[in-house]
Amino acid sequence: MVNPGPGILLIAEPFLKDPNFSRTVVFLCDHQDEGSFGFVINRVFGHTLNELMNDLDELKLPVFYGGPVQMDTIHFLHQYPDLIPGSYEVLDGIYWGGDFETAITLIKAGSIDTTKIRFFIGYSGWGSGQLNDELKEKSWLTAQATRKLVFHRKADEIWKESLKHLGGDYEMMANFPVDPQLN
């Protein structure tokens, strides 16, 4: 297990009961004493970008459920720091935010590959010490993120792929039932 910090994946323990985070993978963007935040990267939201925002009729891009906090905000991760000003490097080759209008203009112009940008509604946040407490309770497994996992083309495979990425006994967890009592 690696310590939490920017660029770390929080992989929900197989039997985590919280419906907001059951079988999720969160990409941490920041982790400090005051709190932490990131985005659930493996749960597609029920609406596309054009359905959530005005004037984006042609942008039927998937939007991911970033987490239960501020569900009225749109965020994005991308791989285009030279094209999208104001972005923050979370991990080598993975950037958070930046100028939203520029990102949209580049997408409309076909200047960026839409598999290298991902939109989120809301985010996952933890107050001071909260994430550390959840880690002590073993609610989360931690692993170093990779671009392949963060921008994986099949969101429903990210949780299992993240466990496989950990290797060893964790690979077996990928096949555990959601509720072992129903087995």
C-alpha positions as a printed Julia matrix, in Angstrom:
183×3 Matrix{Float64}:
   0.0     0.0     0.0
   1.17    3.5    -0.75
   0.44    6.59    1.31
  -2.36    8.85    0.07
  -1.38   11.84   -2.02
  -1.87   13.36   -5.46
  -1.88   10.68   -8.14
  -2.88    7.84   -5.83
  -5.85    5.58   -6.48
  -8.22    4.76   -3.65
  -9.67    1.36   -4.48
 -12.82    0.52   -2.52
 -12.4    -2.6    -0.42
 -14.68   -5.29   -1.93
 -17.23   -5.23    0.9
 -17.42   -1.45    1.45
 -21.1    -0.77    2.1
 -21.26    3.0     1.43
 -23.41    3.26   -1.73
 -21.5     6.35   -2.87
 -18.27    4.37   -3.02
 -19.11    0.67   -3.34
 -16.68   -0.87   -5.86
 -15.31    2.5    -6.89
 -11.85    3.78   -7.71
 -11.06    7.37   -6.73
  -8.2     9.27   -8.33
  -6.82   11.55   -5.6
  -5.91   15.02   -6.83
  -4.91   16.5    -3.48
  -4.28   15.24    0.05
  -3.35   17.58    2.88
  -3.91   17.87    6.62
  -6.96   20.08    5.95
  -8.56   17.47    3.7
  -8.47   15.53    0.46
 -10.3    15.46   -2.83
 -10.47   13.41   -5.99
 -12.81   11.89   -8.56
 -14.5     8.52   -8.88
 -13.15    7.35  -12.24
 -15.2     4.21  -12.8
 -18.82    5.29  -12.5
 -20.48    6.79  -15.56
 -23.14    9.39  -14.76
 -26.56    9.02  -16.39
 -26.19   12.07  -18.65
 -23.77   13.24  -21.32
 -22.01   16.62  -21.29
 -24.42   18.14  -23.82
 -27.37   17.13  -21.6
 -25.88   18.89  -18.58
 -24.68   22.12  -20.16
 -26.17   24.63  -22.57
 -24.68   25.28  -26.02
 -22.87   21.94  -26.24
 -25.39   20.14  -28.46
 -22.79   18.24  -30.47
 -20.72   17.12  -27.46
 -22.32   13.83  -26.46
 -19.36   12.98  -24.27
 -19.73   10.76  -21.22
 -19.7    12.42  -17.82
 -18.52   10.49  -14.79
 -19.89   10.65  -11.27
 -16.94   12.31   -9.53
 -18.47   11.93   -6.1
 -21.27   13.15   -3.86
 -19.87   16.63   -3.15
 -21.07   19.68   -5.12
 -23.09   17.76   -7.69
 -23.74   21.08   -9.46
 -20.12   21.42  -10.65
 -18.29   19.99  -13.66
 -14.57   19.14  -13.43
 -12.19   17.49  -15.85
  -8.97   15.52  -16.06
  -6.91   15.61  -19.24
  -3.56   15.02  -20.92
  -3.19   18.43  -22.66
  -1.3    20.91  -20.42
   0.2    22.74  -23.42
  -3.22   23.34  -24.97
  -5.4    23.96  -21.88
  -4.02   26.83  -19.76
  -4.43   26.92  -16.01
  -4.35   23.17  -15.46
  -2.72   21.54  -12.45
  -0.41   18.54  -12.86
  -1.6    15.82  -10.49
   0.69   13.09  -11.81
   3.1    12.86  -14.72
   0.87   13.2   -17.78
  -2.43   13.68  -15.9
  -3.8    17.17  -15.34
  -6.8    18.52  -13.46
  -8.86   21.48  -14.63
  -7.79   24.52  -16.55
  -9.71   26.83  -18.84
 -13.01   25.05  -19.5
 -13.95   27.19  -22.52
 -10.6    26.46  -24.18
 -11.08   22.73  -23.59
 -14.55   22.84  -25.18
 -13.28   24.88  -28.17
 -10.47   22.35  -28.73
 -12.9    19.42  -28.57
 -15.28   21.09  -31.02
 -12.37   21.77  -33.4
 -11.22   18.15  -33.19
  -7.85   19.32  -31.83
  -7.79   16.92  -28.89
  -8.56   13.24  -28.57
 -11.69   12.89  -26.43
 -10.32    9.68  -24.9
  -7.66   11.86  -23.25
 -10.1    14.13  -21.44
 -12.68   13.03  -18.89
 -15.51   15.08  -17.39
 -16.93   14.64  -13.88
 -20.0    15.91  -12.09
 -19.25   16.53   -8.44
 -16.19   15.28   -6.59
 -15.17   13.13   -3.65
 -13.99   15.03   -0.61
 -12.77   14.29    2.89
 -12.36   16.66    5.81
  -9.3    16.88    8.03
  -8.2    13.38    9.09
 -11.29   11.71    7.59
  -9.49    9.86    4.78
  -6.74    8.72    7.13
  -9.41    7.28    9.45
 -11.04    5.43    6.53
  -7.64    4.04    5.53
  -7.05    2.8     9.11
 -10.47    1.1     8.95
  -9.27   -0.58    5.73
 -12.14    0.86    3.65
  -9.66    1.63    0.88
  -6.7     0.0    -0.79
  -4.15    2.38   -2.29
  -2.09    2.14   -5.46
  -0.12    4.42   -7.72
  -2.35    5.65  -10.55
  -1.49    5.16  -14.2
  -2.81    6.99  -17.25
  -4.09    3.66  -18.53
  -6.32    3.22  -15.46
  -7.46    6.85  -15.15
  -8.44    7.09  -18.83
  -9.5     3.44  -19.23
 -11.99    3.07  -22.07
 -14.23    0.68  -20.13
 -15.25    2.29  -16.84
 -16.88   -0.91  -15.57
 -13.5    -2.7   -15.7
 -11.44   -0.11  -13.76
 -12.13   -1.5   -10.27
 -11.08   -5.04  -11.23
  -8.11   -3.77  -13.26
  -6.97   -1.67  -10.28
  -7.02   -4.73   -8.02
  -5.07   -6.7   -10.62
  -2.61   -3.78  -10.77
  -1.93   -4.39   -7.04
  -1.17   -8.04   -7.79
  -0.87  -10.91   -5.32
  -3.89  -11.7    -3.14
  -5.64   -8.54   -4.32
  -6.18  -10.07   -7.77
  -8.5   -12.64   -6.17
 -10.58   -9.86   -4.6
 -11.66   -8.74   -8.08
 -13.93  -11.8    -8.23
 -15.44  -11.52   -4.73
 -19.24  -11.17   -4.67
 -20.63   -7.79   -3.59
 -22.38   -9.42   -0.63
 -20.77  -12.72    0.47
 -23.88  -13.6     2.53
 -25.82  -14.03   -0.73
 -23.34  -16.62   -1.97
